[in-house]
Amino acid sequence: MYNLSCYNPTSFILVGIPGLEKFHIWIGIPFCIIYVVAIVGNCILLYLIAVEQSLHEPMFMFLSMLASTDLILSTATVPKLLSNLWFGSQEITFSCCLTQMFFLHFSFVVDSAILLAMAFDRYVAICLPLRYNTILTPQVMVKITVSIIVRSFSVILPDVFLLKRLPFCKTRVIPHTYCEHIGVARLSSADISVNIWYGFSVPLMTVISDVILIAVSYIFILRAVFLLSSQGARQKALSTCGSHVCVILMFYTPAFFSILAHRFGHSVPRNVLILFANFYVAIPPALNPVVYGVKTKQIQDKFLLLFSLRKTQ
């Protein structure tokens, strides 16, 4: 029975933000506001893209995929964070922990792949404008979408089975606000070298390959832009990439900073790392629709039209 309970733990305890327990209620307020902004912003974006025929283009289809993934990412983490900070709901069942961990990592890998697909879209639009509609056909869009989901699912699903095989006979207290693969694996009394190897290398390599291909795409894009004779044409071409570049920086910069901080920042207090990790999963989903709303004229026009129609009704 003891061994059986080790391999089938009923629940874990999410501590929250260690050392800042007396500030938990106040810390939850900005996270609640950020979460509401993320939900409202991404839902409006999805609604506009769905109802407006003029936005049924590859770039906006990729944007709707990004908004959907951001909704999954924020919903997988922030509600449990708020219930922990405000109501002291620290317990999470083993199955819920695995589910949260899966969707957290799955969303991250999907987001990275979508940013790569958006970079490819911008490359075709700027470098091969006359062939844009023949290259990014609806059939190609479906294939890209399916390949993104299948790749991400195939990369992250083994994490679930790698955790399920481990015994948890000692502590089941997770010094964090959500379940992530390596953090849960470290609670096990068994050898977790396979978890560490797979958990860091395989998803990271997929993301690194995405970053490299995005960089290559933008090298070709910049080369094509600077070959344009008109300065106005250059500015117009670069402006179409502005929102995408902002989202890329918001997504990858904190991610790599967080990885480096966990690997080398041993002097950084744990509560600072946990706070940063929570802001990383909460802020980009809230800012992405804002960035695209500000930087993309088509979305601005449809957004203003939507609210002007509602006011006149």
PDB file of C-alpha atoms in Angstrom:
ATOM      1  CA  MET A   1       0.000   0.000   0.000  1.00  0.00           C
ATOM      2  CA  TYR A   2       2.898   2.354   0.772  1.00  0.00           C
ATOM      3  CA  ASN A   3       4.495   1.748  -2.629  1.00  0.00           C
ATOM      4  CA  LEU A   4       1.114   2.085  -4.330  1.00  0.00           C
ATOM      5  CA  SER A   5       0.508   5.487  -2.715  1.00  0.00           C
ATOM      6  CA  CYS A   6       4.015   6.559  -3.768  1.00  0.00           C
ATOM      7  CA  TYR A   7       3.266   5.893  -7.425  1.00  0.00           C
ATOM      8  CA  ASN A   8      -0.304   7.177  -7.260  1.00  0.00           C
ATOM      9  CA  PRO A   9      -0.198  10.316  -5.094  1.00  0.00           C
ATOM     10  CA  THR A  10      -3.580  11.878  -4.475  1.00  0.00           C
ATOM     11  CA  SER A  11      -2.442  15.489  -4.435  1.00  0.00           C
ATOM     12  CA  PHE A  12       0.357  18.032  -4.129  1.00  0.00           C
ATOM     13  CA  ILE A  13       0.584  21.293  -2.190  1.00  0.00           C
ATOM     14  CA  LEU A  14       1.375  24.487  -4.113  1.00  0.00           C
ATOM     15  CA  VAL A  15       3.031  26.799  -1.595  1.00  0.00           C
ATOM     16  CA  GLY A  16       2.471  29.971  -3.609  1.00  0.00           C
ATOM     17  CA  ILE A  17       5.248  32.554  -3.325  1.00  0.00           C
ATOM     18  CA  PRO A  18       7.445  31.528  -0.363  1.00  0.00           C
ATOM     19  CA  GLY A  19       8.443  34.412   1.887  1.00  0.00           C
ATOM     20  CA  LEU A  20       5.701  36.722   0.630  1.00  0.00           C
ATOM     21  CA  GLU A  21       2.711  35.009   2.271  1.00  0.00           C
ATOM     22  CA  LYS A  22       1.504  38.166   4.022  1.00  0.00           C
ATOM     23  CA  PHE A  23       1.409  40.000   0.674  1.00  0.00           C
ATOM     24  CA  HIS A  24      -0.474  37.260  -1.203  1.00  0.00           C
ATOM     25  CA  ILE A  25      -3.780  39.160  -1.270  1.00  0.00           C
ATOM     26  CA  TRP A  26      -2.145  42.297  -2.705  1.00  0.00           C
ATOM     27  CA  ILE A  27      -0.029  40.346  -5.197  1.00  0.00           C
ATOM     28  CA  GLY A  28      -3.187  38.715  -6.549  1.00  0.00           C
ATOM     29  CA  ILE A  29      -4.772  42.046  -7.551  1.00  0.00           C
ATOM     30  CA  PRO A  30      -2.450  42.870 -10.503  1.00  0.00           C
ATOM     31  CA  PHE A  31      -2.580  39.248 -11.666  1.00  0.00           C
ATOM     32  CA  CYS A  32      -6.401  39.390 -11.650  1.00  0.00           C
ATOM     33  CA  ILE A  33      -6.372  42.609 -13.699  1.00  0.00           C
ATOM     34  CA  ILE A  34      -3.847  41.148 -16.153  1.00  0.00           C
ATOM     35  CA  TYR A  35      -5.928  37.980 -16.508  1.00  0.00           C
ATOM     36  CA  VAL A  36      -9.131  39.945 -17.211  1.00  0.00           C
ATOM     37  CA  VAL A  37      -7.288  42.018 -19.838  1.00  0.00           C
ATOM     38  CA  ALA A  38      -5.940  38.819 -21.438  1.00  0.00           C
ATOM     39  CA  ILE A  39      -9.366  37.153 -21.586  1.00  0.00           C
ATOM     40  CA  VAL A  40     -11.228  40.236 -22.861  1.00  0.00           C
ATOM     41  CA  GLY A  41      -8.500  41.275 -25.336  1.00  0.00           C
ATOM     42  CA  ASN A  42      -8.033  37.854 -26.902  1.00  0.00           C
ATOM     43  CA  CYS A  43     -11.782  37.165 -27.054  1.00  0.00           C
ATOM     44  CA  ILE A  44     -12.386  40.488 -28.842  1.00  0.00           C
ATOM     45  CA  LEU A  45      -9.538  39.687 -31.240  1.00  0.00           C
ATOM     46  CA  LEU A  46     -10.984  36.238 -31.999  1.00  0.00           C
ATOM     47  CA  TYR A  47     -14.460  37.733 -32.472  1.00  0.00           C
ATOM     48  CA  LEU A  48     -13.241  40.407 -34.897  1.00  0.00           C
ATOM     49  CA  ILE A  49     -11.278  37.889 -36.966  1.00  0.00           C
ATOM     50  CA  ALA A  50     -14.239  35.481 -37.028  1.00  0.00           C
ATOM     51  CA  VAL A  51     -16.940  37.964 -38.113  1.00  0.00           C
ATOM     52  CA  GLU A  52     -14.948  40.220 -40.441  1.00  0.00           C
ATOM     53  CA  GLN A  53     -14.480  38.697 -43.878  1.00  0.00           C
ATOM     54  CA  SER A  54     -11.638  41.105 -44.703  1.00  0.00           C
ATOM     55  CA  LEU A  55      -9.583  39.612 -41.839  1.00  0.00           C
ATOM     56  CA  HIS A  56      -9.795  36.068 -43.215  1.00  0.00           C
ATOM     57  CA  GLU A  57      -6.190  36.188 -44.387  1.00  0.00           C
ATOM     58  CA  PRO A  58      -3.253  33.948 -43.393  1.00  0.00           C
ATOM     59  CA  MET A  59      -1.692  36.588 -41.122  1.00  0.00           C
ATOM     60  CA  PHE A  60      -4.911  36.989 -39.120  1.00  0.00           C
ATOM     61  CA  MET A  61      -5.524  33.238 -39.061  1.00  0.00           C
ATOM     62  CA  PHE A  62      -2.131  32.826 -37.392  1.00  0.00           C
ATOM     63  CA  LEU A  63      -3.042  35.675 -35.049  1.00  0.00           C
ATOM     64  CA  SER A  64      -6.264  33.905 -34.055  1.00  0.00           C
ATOM     65  CA  MET A  65      -4.225  30.768 -33.304  1.00  0.00           C
ATOM     66  CA  LEU A  66      -1.901  32.850 -31.126  1.00  0.00           C
ATOM     67  CA  ALA A  67      -4.881  34.365 -29.277  1.00  0.00           C
ATOM     68  CA  SER A  68      -6.394  30.911 -28.676  1.00  0.00           C
ATOM     69  CA  THR A  69      -3.115  29.575 -27.307  1.00  0.00           C
ATOM     70  CA  ASP A  70      -2.716  32.630 -25.062  1.00  0.00           C
ATOM     71  CA  LEU A  71      -6.171  31.958 -23.616  1.00  0.00           C
ATOM     72  CA  ILE A  72      -5.126  28.373 -22.840  1.00  0.00           C
ATOM     73  CA  LEU A  73      -1.830  29.482 -21.283  1.00  0.00           C
ATOM     74  CA  SER A  74      -3.309  32.126 -18.988  1.00  0.00           C
ATOM     75  CA  THR A  75      -6.328  30.008 -18.006  1.00  0.00           C
ATOM     76  CA  ALA A  76      -4.130  27.022 -17.177  1.00  0.00           C
ATOM     77  CA  THR A  77      -2.162  29.002 -14.584  1.00  0.00           C
ATOM     78  CA  VAL A  78      -3.733  32.272 -13.368  1.00  0.00           C
ATOM     79  CA  PRO A  79      -7.064  31.023 -11.876  1.00  0.00           C
ATOM     80  CA  LYS A  80      -5.232  28.494  -9.686  1.00  0.00           C
ATOM     81  CA  LEU A  81      -2.714  31.208  -8.753  1.00  0.00           C
ATOM     82  CA  LEU A  82      -5.530  33.539  -7.656  1.00  0.00           C
ATOM     83  CA  SER A  83      -7.314  30.835  -5.641  1.00  0.00           C
ATOM     84  CA  ASN A  84      -3.987  30.121  -3.933  1.00  0.00           C
ATOM     85  CA  LEU A  85      -3.165  33.754  -3.153  1.00  0.00           C
ATOM     86  CA  TRP A  86      -6.662  34.864  -2.132  1.00  0.00           C
ATOM     87  CA  PHE A  87      -8.331  31.780  -0.642  1.00  0.00           C
ATOM     88  CA  GLY A  88      -5.364  29.649   0.439  1.00  0.00           C
ATOM     89  CA  SER A  89      -6.402  26.847  -1.929  1.00  0.00           C
ATOM     90  CA  GLN A  90      -2.985  25.217  -2.101  1.00  0.00           C
ATOM     91  CA  GLU A  91      -3.956  21.610  -2.793  1.00  0.00           C
ATOM     92  CA  ILE A  92      -3.996  20.304  -6.347  1.00  0.00           C
ATOM     93  CA  THR A  93      -4.737  16.718  -7.328  1.00  0.00           C
ATOM     94  CA  PHE A  94      -2.094  14.710  -9.145  1.00  0.00           C
ATOM     95  CA  SER A  95      -4.205  14.484 -12.315  1.00  0.00           C
ATOM     96  CA  CYS A  96      -4.916  18.249 -12.261  1.00  0.00           C
ATOM     97  CA  CYS A  97      -1.215  18.907 -11.708  1.00  0.00           C
ATOM     98  CA  LEU A  98      -0.303  16.803 -14.754  1.00  0.00           C
ATOM     99  CA  THR A  99      -3.015  18.530 -16.803  1.00  0.00           C
ATOM    100  CA  GLN A 100      -1.795  21.987 -15.804  1.00  0.00           C
ATOM    101  CA  MET A 101       1.803  21.016 -16.549  1.00  0.00           C
ATOM    102  CA  PHE A 102       0.865  19.652 -19.980  1.00  0.00           C
ATOM    103  CA  PHE A 103      -1.091  22.727 -21.100  1.00  0.00           C
ATOM    104  CA  LEU A 104       1.561  25.079 -19.704  1.00  0.00           C
ATOM    105  CA  HIS A 105       4.394  23.516 -21.710  1.00  0.00           C
ATOM    106  CA  PHE A 106       2.177  22.713 -24.696  1.00  0.00           C
ATOM    107  CA  SER A 107       1.100  26.367 -24.987  1.00  0.00           C
ATOM    108  CA  PHE A 108       4.713  27.523 -24.835  1.00  0.00           C
ATOM    109  CA  VAL A 109       5.813  25.223 -27.691  1.00  0.00           C
ATOM    110  CA  VAL A 110       2.701  26.055 -29.752  1.00  0.00           C
ATOM    111  CA  ASP A 111       3.283  29.806 -29.295  1.00  0.00           C
ATOM    112  CA  SER A 112       6.855  29.412 -30.511  1.00  0.00           C
ATOM    113  CA  ALA A 113       5.733  27.477 -33.588  1.00  0.00           C
ATOM    114  CA  ILE A 114       3.022  30.045 -34.375  1.00  0.00           C
ATOM    115  CA  LEU A 115       5.580  32.870 -34.217  1.00  0.00           C
ATOM    116  CA  LEU A 116       7.690  30.904 -36.707  1.00  0.00           C
ATOM    117  CA  ALA A 117       4.665  30.468 -38.989  1.00  0.00           C
ATOM    118  CA  MET A 118       3.958  34.209 -38.753  1.00  0.00           C
ATOM    119  CA  ALA A 119       7.579  34.937 -39.685  1.00  0.00           C
ATOM    120  CA  PHE A 120       7.148  32.702 -42.746  1.00  0.00           C
ATOM    121  CA  ASP A 121       3.944  34.588 -43.605  1.00  0.00           C
ATOM    122  CA  ARG A 122       5.802  37.931 -43.458  1.00  0.00           C
ATOM    123  CA  TYR A 123       8.666  36.481 -45.541  1.00  0.00           C
ATOM    124  CA  VAL A 124       6.270  35.414 -48.309  1.00  0.00           C
ATOM    125  CA  ALA A 125       4.330  38.704 -48.150  1.00  0.00           C
ATOM    126  CA  ILE A 126       7.462  40.863 -48.530  1.00  0.00           C
ATOM    127  CA  CYS A 127       9.875  38.703 -50.521  1.00  0.00           C
ATOM    128  CA  LEU A 128       7.350  36.905 -52.766  1.00  0.00           C
ATOM    129  CA  PRO A 129       4.313  39.229 -52.847  1.00  0.00           C
ATOM    130  CA  LEU A 130       3.041  38.100 -56.257  1.00  0.00           C
ATOM    131  CA  ARG A 131       2.959  34.456 -55.140  1.00  0.00           C
ATOM    132  CA  TYR A 132       1.466  35.099 -51.689  1.00  0.00           C
ATOM    133  CA  ASN A 133      -2.021  33.756 -52.461  1.00  0.00           C
ATOM    134  CA  THR A 134      -0.698  30.747 -54.346  1.00  0.00           C
ATOM    135  CA  ILE A 135       1.762  29.756 -51.584  1.00  0.00           C
ATOM    136  CA  LEU A 136      -0.402  30.322 -48.490  1.00  0.00           C
ATOM    137  CA  THR A 137      -3.546  28.614 -49.742  1.00  0.00           C
ATOM    138  CA  PRO A 138      -6.258  27.371 -47.324  1.00  0.00           C
ATOM    139  CA  GLN A 139      -4.918  23.829 -47.750  1.00  0.00           C
ATOM    140  CA  VAL A 140      -1.417  24.957 -46.784  1.00  0.00           C
ATOM    141  CA  MET A 141      -2.807  26.822 -43.766  1.00  0.00           C
ATOM    142  CA  VAL A 142      -4.569  23.656 -42.578  1.00  0.00           C
ATOM    143  CA  LYS A 143      -1.351  21.649 -42.991  1.00  0.00           C
ATOM    144  CA  ILE A 144       0.657  24.248 -41.048  1.00  0.00           C
ATOM    145  CA  THR A 145      -1.919  24.300 -38.242  1.00  0.00           C
ATOM    146  CA  VAL A 146      -2.036  20.512 -37.968  1.00  0.00           C
ATOM    147  CA  SER A 147       1.762  20.231 -38.023  1.00  0.00           C
ATOM    148  CA  ILE A 148       2.071  22.833 -35.231  1.00  0.00           C
ATOM    149  CA  ILE A 149      -0.401  20.975 -33.011  1.00  0.00           C
ATOM    150  CA  VAL A 150       1.017  17.510 -33.748  1.00  0.00           C
ATOM    151  CA  ARG A 151       4.612  18.602 -33.159  1.00  0.00           C
ATOM    152  CA  SER A 152       3.806  20.348 -29.887  1.00  0.00           C
ATOM    153  CA  PHE A 153       1.630  17.472 -28.645  1.00  0.00           C
ATOM    154  CA  SER A 154       4.293  14.892 -29.532  1.00  0.00           C
ATOM    155  CA  VAL A 155       7.030  16.851 -27.773  1.00  0.00           C
ATOM    156  CA  ILE A 156       5.139  17.560 -24.526  1.00  0.00           C
ATOM    157  CA  LEU A 157       3.053  14.398 -24.028  1.00  0.00           C
ATOM    158  CA  PRO A 158       6.083  12.292 -22.930  1.00  0.00           C
ATOM    159  CA  ASP A 159       6.483  14.683 -19.962  1.00  0.00           C
ATOM    160  CA  VAL A 160       3.221  13.329 -18.528  1.00  0.00           C
ATOM    161  CA  PHE A 161       4.389   9.706 -18.692  1.00  0.00           C
ATOM    162  CA  LEU A 162       7.849  10.596 -17.382  1.00  0.00           C
ATOM    163  CA  LEU A 163       6.180  12.035 -14.267  1.00  0.00           C
ATOM    164  CA  LYS A 164       3.649   9.224 -13.856  1.00  0.00           C
ATOM    165  CA  ARG A 165       6.450   6.629 -13.638  1.00  0.00           C
ATOM    166  CA  LEU A 166       8.096   8.387 -10.660  1.00  0.00           C
ATOM    167  CA  PRO A 167       7.468   7.551  -6.980  1.00  0.00           C
ATOM    168  CA  PHE A 168       6.661  10.456  -4.640  1.00  0.00           C
ATOM    169  CA  CYS A 169       7.326   8.941  -1.231  1.00  0.00           C
ATOM    170  CA  LYS A 170       8.808  12.013   0.461  1.00  0.00           C
ATOM    171  CA  THR A 171       7.516  15.554   0.284  1.00  0.00           C
ATOM    172  CA  ARG A 172       4.658  16.562  -1.983  1.00  0.00           C
ATOM    173  CA  VAL A 173       5.066  20.272  -1.354  1.00  0.00           C
ATOM    174  CA  ILE A 174       5.825  22.294  -4.521  1.00  0.00           C
ATOM    175  CA  PRO A 175       7.499  25.649  -3.753  1.00  0.00           C
ATOM    176  CA  HIS A 176       5.700  27.339  -6.654  1.00  0.00           C
ATOM    177  CA  THR A 177       2.275  28.556  -7.765  1.00  0.00           C
ATOM    178  CA  TYR A 178       1.825  26.064 -10.617  1.00  0.00           C
ATOM    179  CA  CYS A 179       3.031  22.620 -11.693  1.00  0.00           C
ATOM    180  CA  GLU A 180       5.868  22.455 -14.170  1.00  0.00           C
ATOM    181  CA  HIS A 181       7.715  19.335 -15.255  1.00  0.00           C
ATOM    182  CA  ILE A 182      11.125  19.632 -13.599  1.00  0.00           C
ATOM    183  CA  GLY A 183       9.715  21.245 -10.452  1.00  0.00           C
ATOM    184  CA  VAL A 184       7.403  18.268  -9.850  1.00  0.00           C
ATOM    185  CA  ALA A 185      10.042  15.698 -10.868  1.00  0.00           C
ATOM    186  CA  ARG A 186      12.456  17.042  -8.237  1.00  0.00           C
ATOM    187  CA  LEU A 187      10.042  15.937  -5.506  1.00  0.00           C
ATOM    188  CA  SER A 188      10.597  12.315  -6.446  1.00  0.00           C
ATOM    189  CA  SER A 189      12.969  10.069  -4.519  1.00  0.00           C
ATOM    190  CA  ALA A 190      13.981   8.236  -7.725  1.00  0.00           C
ATOM    191  CA  ASP A 191      16.551   9.075 -10.403  1.00  0.00           C
ATOM    192  CA  ILE A 192      15.162  11.889 -12.577  1.00  0.00           C
ATOM    193  CA  SER A 193      18.051  12.198 -15.024  1.00  0.00           C
ATOM    194  CA  VAL A 194      15.760  11.189 -17.917  1.00  0.00           C
ATOM    195  CA  ASN A 195      13.248  13.863 -16.886  1.00  0.00           C
ATOM    196  CA  ILE A 196      15.974  16.493 -16.709  1.00  0.00           C
ATOM    197  CA  TRP A 197      17.470  15.476 -20.049  1.00  0.00           C
ATOM    198  CA  TYR A 198      14.139  15.352 -21.846  1.00  0.00           C
ATOM    199  CA  GLY A 199      12.482  18.221 -20.006  1.00  0.00           C
ATOM    200  CA  PHE A 200      15.228  20.685 -20.893  1.00  0.00           C
ATOM    201  CA  SER A 201      16.745  19.488 -24.143  1.00  0.00           C
ATOM    202  CA  VAL A 202      13.875  18.346 -26.378  1.00  0.00           C
ATOM    203  CA  PRO A 203      11.393  21.252 -25.900  1.00  0.00           C
ATOM    204  CA  LEU A 204      14.282  23.725 -25.779  1.00  0.00           C
ATOM    205  CA  MET A 205      15.735  22.394 -29.024  1.00  0.00           C
ATOM    206  CA  THR A 206      12.384  22.823 -30.784  1.00  0.00           C
ATOM    207  CA  VAL A 207      12.192  26.415 -29.540  1.00  0.00           C
ATOM    208  CA  ILE A 208      15.823  27.128 -30.485  1.00  0.00           C
ATOM    209  CA  SER A 209      15.210  25.782 -33.998  1.00  0.00           C
ATOM    210  CA  ASP A 210      12.170  28.097 -34.221  1.00  0.00           C
ATOM    211  CA  VAL A 211      14.292  31.083 -33.151  1.00  0.00           C
ATOM    212  CA  ILE A 212      16.967  30.269 -35.736  1.00  0.00           C
ATOM    213  CA  LEU A 213      14.416  29.942 -38.543  1.00  0.00           C
ATOM    214  CA  ILE A 214      12.702  33.189 -37.467  1.00  0.00           C
ATOM    215  CA  ALA A 215      16.085  34.953 -37.574  1.00  0.00           C
ATOM    216  CA  VAL A 216      16.785  33.546 -41.057  1.00  0.00           C
ATOM    217  CA  SER A 217      13.355  34.713 -42.243  1.00  0.00           C
ATOM    218  CA  TYR A 218      14.029  38.248 -41.025  1.00  0.00           C
ATOM    219  CA  ILE A 219      17.454  38.304 -42.653  1.00  0.00           C
ATOM    220  CA  PHE A 220      15.751  37.658 -45.991  1.00  0.00           C
ATOM    221  CA  ILE A 221      13.001  40.156 -45.156  1.00  0.00           C
ATOM    222  CA  LEU A 222      15.490  42.941 -44.304  1.00  0.00           C
ATOM    223  CA  ARG A 223      17.490  42.154 -47.427  1.00  0.00           C
ATOM    224  CA  ALA A 224      14.359  42.459 -49.583  1.00  0.00           C
ATOM    225  CA  VAL A 225      13.257  45.656 -47.815  1.00  0.00           C
ATOM    226  CA  PHE A 226      16.580  47.442 -48.316  1.00  0.00           C
ATOM    227  CA  LEU A 227      16.544  46.537 -51.999  1.00  0.00           C
ATOM    228  CA  LEU A 228      13.328  48.549 -52.441  1.00  0.00           C
ATOM    229  CA  SER A 229      13.916  51.854 -54.212  1.00  0.00           C
ATOM    230  CA  SER A 230      11.257  53.909 -52.414  1.00  0.00           C
ATOM    231  CA  GLN A 231      11.679  54.865 -48.770  1.00  0.00           C
ATOM    232  CA  GLY A 232       7.915  54.897 -48.346  1.00  0.00           C
ATOM    233  CA  ALA A 233       7.747  51.317 -49.590  1.00  0.00           C
ATOM    234  CA  ARG A 234      10.463  50.345 -47.106  1.00  0.00           C
ATOM    235  CA  GLN A 235       8.606  51.907 -44.191  1.00  0.00           C
ATOM    236  CA  LYS A 236       5.347  50.241 -45.236  1.00  0.00           C
ATOM    237  CA  ALA A 237       7.056  46.844 -45.511  1.00  0.00           C
ATOM    238  CA  LEU A 238       8.749  47.200 -42.123  1.00  0.00           C
ATOM    239  CA  SER A 239       5.557  48.426 -40.448  1.00  0.00           C
ATOM    240  CA  THR A 240       3.815  45.176 -41.383  1.00  0.00           C
ATOM    241  CA  CYS A 241       6.460  43.344 -39.311  1.00  0.00           C
ATOM    242  CA  GLY A 242       6.441  45.722 -36.343  1.00  0.00           C
ATOM    243  CA  SER A 243       3.785  43.993 -34.249  1.00  0.00           C
ATOM    244  CA  HIS A 244       5.261  40.566 -34.957  1.00  0.00           C
ATOM    245  CA  VAL A 245       8.730  41.669 -33.842  1.00  0.00           C
ATOM    246  CA  CYS A 246       7.290  43.162 -30.620  1.00  0.00           C
ATOM    247  CA  VAL A 247       5.497  39.899 -29.804  1.00  0.00           C
ATOM    248  CA  ILE A 248       8.653  37.882 -30.572  1.00  0.00           C
ATOM    249  CA  LEU A 249      10.681  40.020 -28.151  1.00  0.00           C
ATOM    250  CA  MET A 250       7.981  39.788 -25.449  1.00  0.00           C
ATOM    251  CA  PHE A 251       7.841  36.012 -25.825  1.00  0.00           C
ATOM    252  CA  TYR A 252      11.473  34.914 -26.164  1.00  0.00           C
ATOM    253  CA  THR A 253      13.368  37.498 -24.085  1.00  0.00           C
ATOM    254  CA  PRO A 254      11.731  36.684 -20.711  1.00  0.00           C
ATOM    255  CA  ALA A 255      11.784  32.947 -21.534  1.00  0.00           C
ATOM    256  CA  PHE A 256      15.530  32.821 -22.085  1.00  0.00           C
ATOM    257  CA  PHE A 257      16.132  35.179 -19.157  1.00  0.00           C
ATOM    258  CA  SER A 258      14.116  32.853 -16.918  1.00  0.00           C
ATOM    259  CA  ILE A 259      16.073  29.810 -18.123  1.00  0.00           C
ATOM    260  CA  LEU A 260      19.404  31.542 -17.511  1.00  0.00           C
ATOM    261  CA  ALA A 261      18.270  32.821 -14.101  1.00  0.00           C
ATOM    262  CA  HIS A 262      17.286  29.312 -12.984  1.00  0.00           C
ATOM    263  CA  ARG A 263      20.525  27.867 -14.326  1.00  0.00           C
ATOM    264  CA  PHE A 264      23.047  30.489 -13.182  1.00  0.00           C
ATOM    265  CA  GLY A 265      21.192  32.885 -10.874  1.00  0.00           C
ATOM    266  CA  HIS A 266      21.693  30.932  -7.649  1.00  0.00           C
ATOM    267  CA  SER A 267      21.969  34.191  -5.677  1.00  0.00           C
ATOM    268  CA  VAL A 268      18.552  35.399  -6.920  1.00  0.00           C
ATOM    269  CA  PRO A 269      15.891  34.896  -4.188  1.00  0.00           C
ATOM    270  CA  ARG A 270      13.412  32.107  -4.968  1.00  0.00           C
ATOM    271  CA  ASN A 271      10.385  34.387  -4.492  1.00  0.00           C
ATOM    272  CA  VAL A 272      11.757  36.741  -7.177  1.00  0.00           C
ATOM    273  CA  LEU A 273      12.147  33.848  -9.631  1.00  0.00           C
ATOM    274  CA  ILE A 274       8.626  32.607  -8.889  1.00  0.00           C
ATOM    275  CA  LEU A 275       7.133  36.095  -9.297  1.00  0.00           C
ATOM    276  CA  PHE A 276       8.960  36.512 -12.608  1.00  0.00           C
ATOM    277  CA  ALA A 277       7.770  33.083 -13.791  1.00  0.00           C
ATOM    278  CA  ASN A 278       4.164  34.048 -13.033  1.00  0.00           C
ATOM    279  CA  PHE A 279       4.442  37.400 -14.777  1.00  0.00           C
ATOM    280  CA  TYR A 280       5.887  35.604 -17.791  1.00  0.00           C
ATOM    281  CA  VAL A 281       2.841  33.331 -18.189  1.00  0.00           C
ATOM    282  CA  ALA A 282       0.377  36.162 -17.426  1.00  0.00           C
ATOM    283  CA  ILE A 283       1.663  39.298 -19.176  1.00  0.00           C
ATOM    284  CA  PRO A 284       2.346  38.200 -22.814  1.00  0.00           C
ATOM    285  CA  PRO A 285      -1.219  36.834 -23.290  1.00  0.00           C
ATOM    286  CA  ALA A 286      -2.534  40.217 -22.086  1.00  0.00           C
ATOM    287  CA  LEU A 287      -0.163  42.348 -24.177  1.00  0.00           C
ATOM    288  CA  ASN A 288      -0.312  40.425 -27.483  1.00  0.00           C
ATOM    289  CA  PRO A 289      -3.836  41.618 -28.472  1.00  0.00           C
ATOM    290  CA  VAL A 290      -2.946  45.152 -27.348  1.00  0.00           C
ATOM    291  CA  VAL A 291       0.204  45.168 -29.506  1.00  0.00           C
ATOM    292  CA  TYR A 292      -1.633  43.891 -32.567  1.00  0.00           C
ATOM    293  CA  GLY A 293      -4.525  46.265 -31.916  1.00  0.00           C
ATOM    294  CA  VAL A 294      -2.174  49.263 -31.807  1.00  0.00           C
ATOM    295  CA  LYS A 295       0.166  48.205 -34.605  1.00  0.00           C
ATOM    296  CA  THR A 296      -2.290  46.697 -37.117  1.00  0.00           C
ATOM    297  CA  LYS A 297      -4.517  49.210 -38.898  1.00  0.00           C
ATOM    298  CA  GLN A 298      -7.068  46.622 -40.085  1.00  0.00           C
ATOM    299  CA  ILE A 299      -7.737  45.494 -36.511  1.00  0.00           C
ATOM    300  CA  GLN A 300      -7.885  49.109 -35.289  1.00  0.00           C
ATOM    301  CA  ASP A 301     -10.486  49.971 -37.926  1.00  0.00           C
ATOM    302  CA  LYS A 302     -12.650  46.919 -37.185  1.00  0.00           C
ATOM    303  CA  PHE A 303     -12.370  47.481 -33.433  1.00  0.00           C
ATOM    304  CA  LEU A 304     -13.467  51.124 -33.721  1.00  0.00           C
ATOM    305  CA  LEU A 305     -16.248  50.137 -36.124  1.00  0.00           C
ATOM    306  CA  LEU A 306     -17.499  47.485 -33.700  1.00  0.00           C
ATOM    307  CA  PHE A 307     -17.771  49.896 -30.773  1.00  0.00           C
ATOM    308  CA  SER A 308     -19.165  52.761 -32.851  1.00  0.00           C
ATOM    309  CA  LEU A 309     -21.956  50.473 -34.059  1.00  0.00           C
ATOM    310  CA  ARG A 310     -22.756  49.416 -30.494  1.00  0.00           C
ATOM    311  CA  LYS A 311     -22.967  53.045 -29.354  1.00  0.00           C
ATOM    312  CA  THR A 312     -25.410  53.933 -32.135  1.00  0.00           C
ATOM    313  CA  GLN A 313     -27.705  50.991 -31.320  1.00  0.00           C
TER     314      GLN A 313
END
